[in-house]
mmCIF file of N, CA, C and O in Angstrom:
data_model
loop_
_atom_site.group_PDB
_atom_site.id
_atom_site.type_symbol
_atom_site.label_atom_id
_atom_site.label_comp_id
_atom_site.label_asym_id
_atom_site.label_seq_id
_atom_site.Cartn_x
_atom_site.Cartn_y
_atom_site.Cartn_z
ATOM 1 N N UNK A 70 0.842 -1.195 0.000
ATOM 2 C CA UNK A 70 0.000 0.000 0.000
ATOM 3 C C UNK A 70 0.877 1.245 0.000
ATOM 4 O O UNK A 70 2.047 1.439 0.329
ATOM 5 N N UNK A 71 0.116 1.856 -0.380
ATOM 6 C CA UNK A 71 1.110 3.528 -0.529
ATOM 7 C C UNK A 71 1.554 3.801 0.884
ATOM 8 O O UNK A 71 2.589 4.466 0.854
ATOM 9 N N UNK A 72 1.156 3.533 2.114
ATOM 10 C CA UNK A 72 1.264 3.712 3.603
ATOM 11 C C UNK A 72 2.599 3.092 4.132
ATOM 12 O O UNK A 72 3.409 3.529 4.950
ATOM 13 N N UNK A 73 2.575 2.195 3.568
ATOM 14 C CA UNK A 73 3.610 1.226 4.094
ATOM 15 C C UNK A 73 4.661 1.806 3.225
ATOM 16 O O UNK A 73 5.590 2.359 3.813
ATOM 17 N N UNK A 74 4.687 1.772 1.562
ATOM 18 C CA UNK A 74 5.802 2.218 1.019
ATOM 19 C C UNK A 74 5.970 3.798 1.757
ATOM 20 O O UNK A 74 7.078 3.798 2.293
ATOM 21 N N UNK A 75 5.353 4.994 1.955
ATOM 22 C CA UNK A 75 5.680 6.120 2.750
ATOM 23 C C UNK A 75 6.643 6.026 3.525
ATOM 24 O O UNK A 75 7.704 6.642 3.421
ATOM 25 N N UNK A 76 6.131 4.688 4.962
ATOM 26 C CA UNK A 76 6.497 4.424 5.916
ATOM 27 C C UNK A 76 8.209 3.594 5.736
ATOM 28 O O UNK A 76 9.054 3.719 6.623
ATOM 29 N N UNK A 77 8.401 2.991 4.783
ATOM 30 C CA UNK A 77 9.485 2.265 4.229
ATOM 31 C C UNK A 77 10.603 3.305 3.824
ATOM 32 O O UNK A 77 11.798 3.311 4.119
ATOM 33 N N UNK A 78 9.790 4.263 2.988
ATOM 34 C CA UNK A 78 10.659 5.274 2.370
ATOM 35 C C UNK A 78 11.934 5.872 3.671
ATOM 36 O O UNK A 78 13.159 5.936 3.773
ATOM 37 N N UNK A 79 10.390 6.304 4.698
ATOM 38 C CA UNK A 79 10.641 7.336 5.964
ATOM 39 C C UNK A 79 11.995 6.486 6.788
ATOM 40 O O UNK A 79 12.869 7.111 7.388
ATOM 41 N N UNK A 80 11.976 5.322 6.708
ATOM 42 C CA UNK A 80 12.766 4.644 7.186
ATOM 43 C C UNK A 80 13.824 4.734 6.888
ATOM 44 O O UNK A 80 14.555 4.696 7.878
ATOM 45 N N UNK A 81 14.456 4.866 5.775
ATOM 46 C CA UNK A 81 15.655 4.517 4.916
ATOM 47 C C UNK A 81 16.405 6.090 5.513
ATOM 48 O O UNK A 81 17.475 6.409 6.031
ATOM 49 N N UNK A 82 15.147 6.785 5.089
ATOM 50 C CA UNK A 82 15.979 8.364 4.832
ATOM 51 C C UNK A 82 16.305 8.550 6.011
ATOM 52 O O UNK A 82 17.336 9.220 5.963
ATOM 53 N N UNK A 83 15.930 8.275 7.459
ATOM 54 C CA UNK A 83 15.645 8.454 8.960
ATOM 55 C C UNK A 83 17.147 7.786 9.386
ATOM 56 O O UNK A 83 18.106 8.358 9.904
ATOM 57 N N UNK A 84 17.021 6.534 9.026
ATOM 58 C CA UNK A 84 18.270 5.847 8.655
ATOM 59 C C UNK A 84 19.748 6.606 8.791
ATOM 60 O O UNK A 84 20.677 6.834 9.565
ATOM 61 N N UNK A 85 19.280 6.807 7.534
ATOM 62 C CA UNK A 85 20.744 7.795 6.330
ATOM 63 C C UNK A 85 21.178 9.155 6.956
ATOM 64 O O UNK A 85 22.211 9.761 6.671
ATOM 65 N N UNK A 86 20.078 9.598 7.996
ATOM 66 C CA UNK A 86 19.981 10.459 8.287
ATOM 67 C C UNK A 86 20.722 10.555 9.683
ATOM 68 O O UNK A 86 21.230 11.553 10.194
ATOM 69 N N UNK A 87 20.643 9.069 10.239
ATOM 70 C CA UNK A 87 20.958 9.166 11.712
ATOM 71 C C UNK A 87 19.511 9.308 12.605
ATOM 72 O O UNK A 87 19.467 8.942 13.780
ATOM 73 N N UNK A 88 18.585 9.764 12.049
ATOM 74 C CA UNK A 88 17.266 10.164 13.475
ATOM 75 C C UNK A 88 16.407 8.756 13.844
ATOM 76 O O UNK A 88 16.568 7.726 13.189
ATOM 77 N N UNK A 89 15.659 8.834 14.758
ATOM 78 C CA UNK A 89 15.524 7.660 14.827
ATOM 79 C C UNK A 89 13.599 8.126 14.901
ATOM 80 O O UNK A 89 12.947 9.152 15.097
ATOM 81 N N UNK A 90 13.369 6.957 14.666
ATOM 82 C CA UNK A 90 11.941 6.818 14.182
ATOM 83 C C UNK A 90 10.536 6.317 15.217
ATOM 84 O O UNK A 90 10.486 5.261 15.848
ATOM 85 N N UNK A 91 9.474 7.374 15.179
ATOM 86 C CA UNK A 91 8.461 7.273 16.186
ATOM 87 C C UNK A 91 7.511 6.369 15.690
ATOM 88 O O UNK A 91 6.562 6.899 15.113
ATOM 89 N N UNK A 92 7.513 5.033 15.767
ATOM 90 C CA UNK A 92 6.325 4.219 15.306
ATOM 91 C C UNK A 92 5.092 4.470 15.615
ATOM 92 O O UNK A 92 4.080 4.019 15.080
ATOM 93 N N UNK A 93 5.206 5.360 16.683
ATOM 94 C CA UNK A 93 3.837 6.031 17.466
ATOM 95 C C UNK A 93 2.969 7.168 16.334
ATOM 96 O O UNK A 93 1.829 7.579 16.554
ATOM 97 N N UNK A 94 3.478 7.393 15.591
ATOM 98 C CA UNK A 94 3.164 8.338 14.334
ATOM 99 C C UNK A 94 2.753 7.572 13.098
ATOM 100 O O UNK A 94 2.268 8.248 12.191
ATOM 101 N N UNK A 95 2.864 6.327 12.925
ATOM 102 C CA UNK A 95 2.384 5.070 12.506
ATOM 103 C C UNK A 95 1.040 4.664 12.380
ATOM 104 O O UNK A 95 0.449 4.815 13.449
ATOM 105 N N UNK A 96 0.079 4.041 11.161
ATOM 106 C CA UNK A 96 -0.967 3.753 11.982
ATOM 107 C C UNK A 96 -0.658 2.185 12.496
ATOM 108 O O UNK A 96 0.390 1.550 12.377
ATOM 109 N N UNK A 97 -1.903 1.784 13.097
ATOM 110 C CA UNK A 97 -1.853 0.771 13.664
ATOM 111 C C UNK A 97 -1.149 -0.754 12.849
ATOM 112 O O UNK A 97 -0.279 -1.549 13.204
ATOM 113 N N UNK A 98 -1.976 -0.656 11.687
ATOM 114 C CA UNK A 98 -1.437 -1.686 11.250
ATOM 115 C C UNK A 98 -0.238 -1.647 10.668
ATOM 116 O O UNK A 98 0.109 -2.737 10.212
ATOM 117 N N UNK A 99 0.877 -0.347 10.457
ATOM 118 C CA UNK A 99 2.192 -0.448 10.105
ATOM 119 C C UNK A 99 2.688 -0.597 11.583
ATOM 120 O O UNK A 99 3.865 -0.938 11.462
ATOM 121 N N UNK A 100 2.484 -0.542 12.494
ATOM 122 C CA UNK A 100 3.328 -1.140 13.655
ATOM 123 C C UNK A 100 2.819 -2.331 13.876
ATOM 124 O O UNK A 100 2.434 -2.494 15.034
ATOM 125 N N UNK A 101 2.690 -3.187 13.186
ATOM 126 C CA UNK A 101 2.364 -5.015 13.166
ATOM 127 C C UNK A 101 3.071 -5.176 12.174
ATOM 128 O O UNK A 101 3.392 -6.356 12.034
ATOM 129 N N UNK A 102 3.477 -4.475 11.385
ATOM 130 C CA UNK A 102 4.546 -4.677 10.149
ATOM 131 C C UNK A 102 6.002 -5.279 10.276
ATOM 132 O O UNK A 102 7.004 -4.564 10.237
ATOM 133 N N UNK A 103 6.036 -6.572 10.423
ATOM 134 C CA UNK A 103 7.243 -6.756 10.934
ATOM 135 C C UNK A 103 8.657 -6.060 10.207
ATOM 136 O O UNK A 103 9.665 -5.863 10.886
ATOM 137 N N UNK A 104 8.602 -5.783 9.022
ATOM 138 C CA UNK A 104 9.852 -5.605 8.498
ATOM 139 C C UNK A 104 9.719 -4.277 8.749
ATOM 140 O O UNK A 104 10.797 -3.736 8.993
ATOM 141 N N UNK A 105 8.790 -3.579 8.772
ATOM 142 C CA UNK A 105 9.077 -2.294 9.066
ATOM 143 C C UNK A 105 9.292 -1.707 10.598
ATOM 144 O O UNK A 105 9.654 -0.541 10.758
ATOM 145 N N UNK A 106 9.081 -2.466 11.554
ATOM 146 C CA UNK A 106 9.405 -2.899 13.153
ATOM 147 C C UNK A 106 10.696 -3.234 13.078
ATOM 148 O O UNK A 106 11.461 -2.709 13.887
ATOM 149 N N UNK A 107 11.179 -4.108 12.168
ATOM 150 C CA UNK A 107 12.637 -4.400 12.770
ATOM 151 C C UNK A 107 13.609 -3.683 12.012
ATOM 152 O O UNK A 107 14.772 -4.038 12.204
ATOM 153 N N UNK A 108 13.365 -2.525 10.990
ATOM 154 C CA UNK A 108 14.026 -1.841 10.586
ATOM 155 C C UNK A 108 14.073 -1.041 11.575
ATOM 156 O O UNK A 108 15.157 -1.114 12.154
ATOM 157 N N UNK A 109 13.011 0.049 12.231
ATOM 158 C CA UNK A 109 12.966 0.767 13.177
ATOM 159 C C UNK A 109 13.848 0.334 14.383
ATOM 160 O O UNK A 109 14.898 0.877 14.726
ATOM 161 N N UNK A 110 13.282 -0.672 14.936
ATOM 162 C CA UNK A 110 14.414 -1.326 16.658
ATOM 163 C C UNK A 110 15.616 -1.792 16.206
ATOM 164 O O UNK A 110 16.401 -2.462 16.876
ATOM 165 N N UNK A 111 15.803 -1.354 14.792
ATOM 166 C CA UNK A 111 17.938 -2.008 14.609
ATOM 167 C C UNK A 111 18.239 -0.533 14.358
ATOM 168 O O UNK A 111 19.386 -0.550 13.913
ATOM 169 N N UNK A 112 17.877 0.568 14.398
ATOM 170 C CA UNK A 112 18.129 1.764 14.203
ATOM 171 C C UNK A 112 17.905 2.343 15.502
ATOM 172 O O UNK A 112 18.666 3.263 15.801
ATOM 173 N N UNK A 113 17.048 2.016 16.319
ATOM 174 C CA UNK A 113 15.999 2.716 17.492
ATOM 175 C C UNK A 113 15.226 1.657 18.547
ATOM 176 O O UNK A 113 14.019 1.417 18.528
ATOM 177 N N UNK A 114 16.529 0.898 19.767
ATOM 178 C CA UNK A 114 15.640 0.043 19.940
ATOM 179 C C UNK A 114 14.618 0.203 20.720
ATOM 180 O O UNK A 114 13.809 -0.724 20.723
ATOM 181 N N UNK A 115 14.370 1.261 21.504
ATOM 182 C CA UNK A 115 13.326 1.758 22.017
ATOM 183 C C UNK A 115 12.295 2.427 21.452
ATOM 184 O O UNK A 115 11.364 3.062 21.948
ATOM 185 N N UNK A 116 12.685 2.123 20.055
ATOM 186 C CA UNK A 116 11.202 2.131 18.869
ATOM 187 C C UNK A 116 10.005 0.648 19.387
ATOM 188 O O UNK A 116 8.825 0.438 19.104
ATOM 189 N N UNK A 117 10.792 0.038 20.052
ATOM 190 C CA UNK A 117 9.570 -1.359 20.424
ATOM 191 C C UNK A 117 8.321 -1.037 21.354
ATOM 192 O O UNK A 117 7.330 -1.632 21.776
ATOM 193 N N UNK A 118 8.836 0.085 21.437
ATOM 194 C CA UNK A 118 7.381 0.538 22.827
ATOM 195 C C UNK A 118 6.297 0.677 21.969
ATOM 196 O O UNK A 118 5.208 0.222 22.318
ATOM 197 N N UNK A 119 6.475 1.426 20.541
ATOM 198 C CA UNK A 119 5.046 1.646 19.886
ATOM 199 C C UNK A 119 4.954 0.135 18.863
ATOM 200 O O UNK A 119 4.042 0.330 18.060
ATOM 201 N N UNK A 120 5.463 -1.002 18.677
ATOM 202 C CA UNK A 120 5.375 -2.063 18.112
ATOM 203 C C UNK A 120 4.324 -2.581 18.573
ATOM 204 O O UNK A 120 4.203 -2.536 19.797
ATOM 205 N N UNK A 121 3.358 -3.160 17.861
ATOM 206 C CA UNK A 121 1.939 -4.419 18.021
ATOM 207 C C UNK A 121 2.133 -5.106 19.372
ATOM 208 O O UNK A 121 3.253 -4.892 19.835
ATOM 209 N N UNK A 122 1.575 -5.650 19.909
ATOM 210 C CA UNK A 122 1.883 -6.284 20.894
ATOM 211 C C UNK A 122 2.220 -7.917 20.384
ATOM 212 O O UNK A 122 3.017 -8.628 20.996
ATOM 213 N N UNK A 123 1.403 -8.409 19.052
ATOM 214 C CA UNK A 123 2.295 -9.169 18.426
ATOM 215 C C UNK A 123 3.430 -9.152 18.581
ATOM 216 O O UNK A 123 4.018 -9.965 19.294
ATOM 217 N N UNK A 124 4.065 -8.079 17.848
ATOM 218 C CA UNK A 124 5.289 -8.230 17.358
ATOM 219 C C UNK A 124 6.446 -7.562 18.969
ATOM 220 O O UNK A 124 7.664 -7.474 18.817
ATOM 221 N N UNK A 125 5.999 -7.312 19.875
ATOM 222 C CA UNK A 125 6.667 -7.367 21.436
ATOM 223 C C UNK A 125 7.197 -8.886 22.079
ATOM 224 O O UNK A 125 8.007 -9.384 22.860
ATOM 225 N N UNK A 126 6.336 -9.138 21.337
ATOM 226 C CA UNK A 126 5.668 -10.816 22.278
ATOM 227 C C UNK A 126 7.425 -11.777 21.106
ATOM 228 O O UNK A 126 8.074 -12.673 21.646
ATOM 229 N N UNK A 127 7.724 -11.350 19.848
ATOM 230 C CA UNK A 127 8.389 -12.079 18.984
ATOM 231 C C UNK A 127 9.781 -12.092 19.339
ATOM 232 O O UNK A 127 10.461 -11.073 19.451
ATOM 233 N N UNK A 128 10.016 -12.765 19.439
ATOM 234 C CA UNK A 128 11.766 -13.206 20.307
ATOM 235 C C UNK A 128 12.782 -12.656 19.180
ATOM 236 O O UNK A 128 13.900 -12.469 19.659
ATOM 237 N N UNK A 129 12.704 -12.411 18.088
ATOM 238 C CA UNK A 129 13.816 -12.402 17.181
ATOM 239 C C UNK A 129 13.710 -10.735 16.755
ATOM 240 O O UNK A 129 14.608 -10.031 16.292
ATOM 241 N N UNK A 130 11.977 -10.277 17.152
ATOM 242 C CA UNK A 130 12.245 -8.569 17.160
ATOM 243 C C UNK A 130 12.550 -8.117 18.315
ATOM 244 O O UNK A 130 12.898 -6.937 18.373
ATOM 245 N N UNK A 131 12.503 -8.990 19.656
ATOM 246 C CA UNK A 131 12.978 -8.021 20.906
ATOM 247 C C UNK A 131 14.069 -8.605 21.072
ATOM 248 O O UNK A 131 14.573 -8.650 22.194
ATOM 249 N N UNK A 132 14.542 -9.060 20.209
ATOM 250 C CA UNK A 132 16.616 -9.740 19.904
ATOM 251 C C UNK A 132 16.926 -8.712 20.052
ATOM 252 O O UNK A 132 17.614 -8.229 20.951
ATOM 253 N N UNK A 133 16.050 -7.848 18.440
ATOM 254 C CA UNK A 133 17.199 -6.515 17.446
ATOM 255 C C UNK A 133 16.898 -5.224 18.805
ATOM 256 O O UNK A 133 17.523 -4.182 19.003
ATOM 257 N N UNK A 134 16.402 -5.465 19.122
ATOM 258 C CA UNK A 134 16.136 -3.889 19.964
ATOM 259 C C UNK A 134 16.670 -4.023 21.105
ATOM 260 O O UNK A 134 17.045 -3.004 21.686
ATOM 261 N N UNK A 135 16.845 -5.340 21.732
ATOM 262 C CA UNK A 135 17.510 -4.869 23.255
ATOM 263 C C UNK A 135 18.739 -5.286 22.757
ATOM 264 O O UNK A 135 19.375 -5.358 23.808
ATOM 265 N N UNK A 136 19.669 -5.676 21.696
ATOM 266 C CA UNK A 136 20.906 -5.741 21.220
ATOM 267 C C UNK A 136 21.051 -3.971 20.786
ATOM 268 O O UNK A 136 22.092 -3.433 21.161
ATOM 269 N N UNK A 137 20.426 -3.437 20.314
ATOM 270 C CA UNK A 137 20.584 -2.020 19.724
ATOM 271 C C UNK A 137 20.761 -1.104 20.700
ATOM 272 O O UNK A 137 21.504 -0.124 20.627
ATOM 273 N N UNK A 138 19.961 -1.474 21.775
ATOM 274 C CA UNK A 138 19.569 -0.513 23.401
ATOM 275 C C UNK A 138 18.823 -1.482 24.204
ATOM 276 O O UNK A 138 17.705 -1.982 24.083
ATOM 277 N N UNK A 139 19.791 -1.605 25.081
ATOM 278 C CA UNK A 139 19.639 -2.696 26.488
ATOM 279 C C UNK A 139 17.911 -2.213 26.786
ATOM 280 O O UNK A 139 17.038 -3.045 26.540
ATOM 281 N N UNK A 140 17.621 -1.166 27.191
ATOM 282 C CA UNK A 140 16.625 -0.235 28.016
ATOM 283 C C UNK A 140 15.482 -0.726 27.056
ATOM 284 O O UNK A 140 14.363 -0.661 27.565
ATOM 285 N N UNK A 141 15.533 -1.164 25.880
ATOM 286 C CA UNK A 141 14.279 -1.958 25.131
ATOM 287 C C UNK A 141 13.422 -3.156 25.895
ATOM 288 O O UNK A 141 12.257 -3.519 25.726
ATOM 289 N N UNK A 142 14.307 -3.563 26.675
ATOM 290 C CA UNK A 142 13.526 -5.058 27.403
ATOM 291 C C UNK A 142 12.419 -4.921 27.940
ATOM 292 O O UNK A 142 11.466 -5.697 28.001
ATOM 293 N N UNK A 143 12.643 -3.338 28.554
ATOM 294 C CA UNK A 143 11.359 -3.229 29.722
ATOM 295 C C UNK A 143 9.695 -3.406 28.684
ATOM 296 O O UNK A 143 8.514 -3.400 29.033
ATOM 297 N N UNK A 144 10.382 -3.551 27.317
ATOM 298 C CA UNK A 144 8.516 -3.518 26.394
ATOM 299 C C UNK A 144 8.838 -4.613 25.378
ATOM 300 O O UNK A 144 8.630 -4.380 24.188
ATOM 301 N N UNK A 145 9.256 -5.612 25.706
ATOM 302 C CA UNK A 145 9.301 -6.835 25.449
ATOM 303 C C UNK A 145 8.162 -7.330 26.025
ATOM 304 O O UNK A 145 7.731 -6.614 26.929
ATOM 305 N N UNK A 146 7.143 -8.943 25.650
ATOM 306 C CA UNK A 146 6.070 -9.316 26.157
ATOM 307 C C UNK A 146 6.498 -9.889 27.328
ATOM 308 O O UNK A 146 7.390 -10.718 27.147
ATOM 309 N N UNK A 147 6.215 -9.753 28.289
ATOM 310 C CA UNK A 147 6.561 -10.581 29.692
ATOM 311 C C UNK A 147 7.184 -11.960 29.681
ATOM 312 O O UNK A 147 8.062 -12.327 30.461
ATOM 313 N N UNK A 148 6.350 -13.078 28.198
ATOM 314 C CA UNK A 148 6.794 -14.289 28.240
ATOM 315 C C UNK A 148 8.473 -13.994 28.253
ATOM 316 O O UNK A 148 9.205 -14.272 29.203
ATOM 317 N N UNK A 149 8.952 -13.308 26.858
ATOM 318 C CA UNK A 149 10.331 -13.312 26.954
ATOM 319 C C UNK A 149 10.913 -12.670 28.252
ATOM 320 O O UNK A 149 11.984 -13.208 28.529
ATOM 321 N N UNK A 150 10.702 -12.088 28.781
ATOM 322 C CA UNK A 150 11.585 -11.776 30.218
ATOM 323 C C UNK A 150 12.132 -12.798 30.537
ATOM 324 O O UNK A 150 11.380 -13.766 30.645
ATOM 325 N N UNK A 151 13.329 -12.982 30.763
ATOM 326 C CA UNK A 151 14.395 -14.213 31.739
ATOM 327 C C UNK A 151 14.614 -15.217 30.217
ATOM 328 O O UNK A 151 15.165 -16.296 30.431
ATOM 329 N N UNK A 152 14.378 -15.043 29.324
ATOM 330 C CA UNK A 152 14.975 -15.556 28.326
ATOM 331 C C UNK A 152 16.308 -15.305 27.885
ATOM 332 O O UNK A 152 16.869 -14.274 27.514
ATOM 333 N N UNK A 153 16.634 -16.328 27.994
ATOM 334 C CA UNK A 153 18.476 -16.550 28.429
ATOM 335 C C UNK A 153 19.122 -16.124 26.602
ATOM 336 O O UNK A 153 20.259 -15.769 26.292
ATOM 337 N N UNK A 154 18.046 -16.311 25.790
ATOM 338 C CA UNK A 154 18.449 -15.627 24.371
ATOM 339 C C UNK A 154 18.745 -14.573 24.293
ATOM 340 O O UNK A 154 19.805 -14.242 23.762
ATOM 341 N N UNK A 155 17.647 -13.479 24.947
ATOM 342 C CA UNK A 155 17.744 -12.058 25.171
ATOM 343 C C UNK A 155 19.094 -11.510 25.355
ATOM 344 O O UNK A 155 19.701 -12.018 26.298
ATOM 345 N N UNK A 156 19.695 -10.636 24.721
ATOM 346 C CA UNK A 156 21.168 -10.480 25.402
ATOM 347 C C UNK A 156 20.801 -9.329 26.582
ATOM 348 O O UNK A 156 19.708 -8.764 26.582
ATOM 349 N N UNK A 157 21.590 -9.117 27.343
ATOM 350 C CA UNK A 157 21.493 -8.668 28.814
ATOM 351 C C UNK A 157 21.214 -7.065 28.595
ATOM 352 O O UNK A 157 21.071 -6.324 29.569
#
């Protein structure tokens, strides 16, 4: 959809740019977007606070974000808490 490519675009340039990106400015269903979630938390890992709660709950997107910025864990889904994958 034109939303998502916007949102894809915004990414790259945000990127290139160095700034980091408010998924909260997102609509709902581009923050369930996984590729566009884990572009955001490998740039911004405390971009996971405005992520789906799906995609909180997904072990391999709250990898990229608390590897990017420790301080991401606290909005990880509870299951992963004490998951020895998680890096510290």
């Amino acid at each position: 959809t034109d939303d998502r490519f916007l949102a894809s675009i915004s990414l790259k340039v945000m990127k290139h740019l160095n700034f980091t990106l408010d998924l909260d400015r997102f609509q709902e269903t581009l923050q369930d977007d996984r590729s566009l979630v884990m572009a955001a938390v490998a740039t911004d890992g405390m971009a996971l606070r405005f992520a789906s709660h799906r995609l909180r709950a997904e072990r391999q997107v709250c990898f990229v974000a608390v590897r990017q910025q420790g301080m991401a864990l606290e909005f990880c889904a509870k299951n992963l808490l004490g998951d020895e994958e998680l890096p510290d």
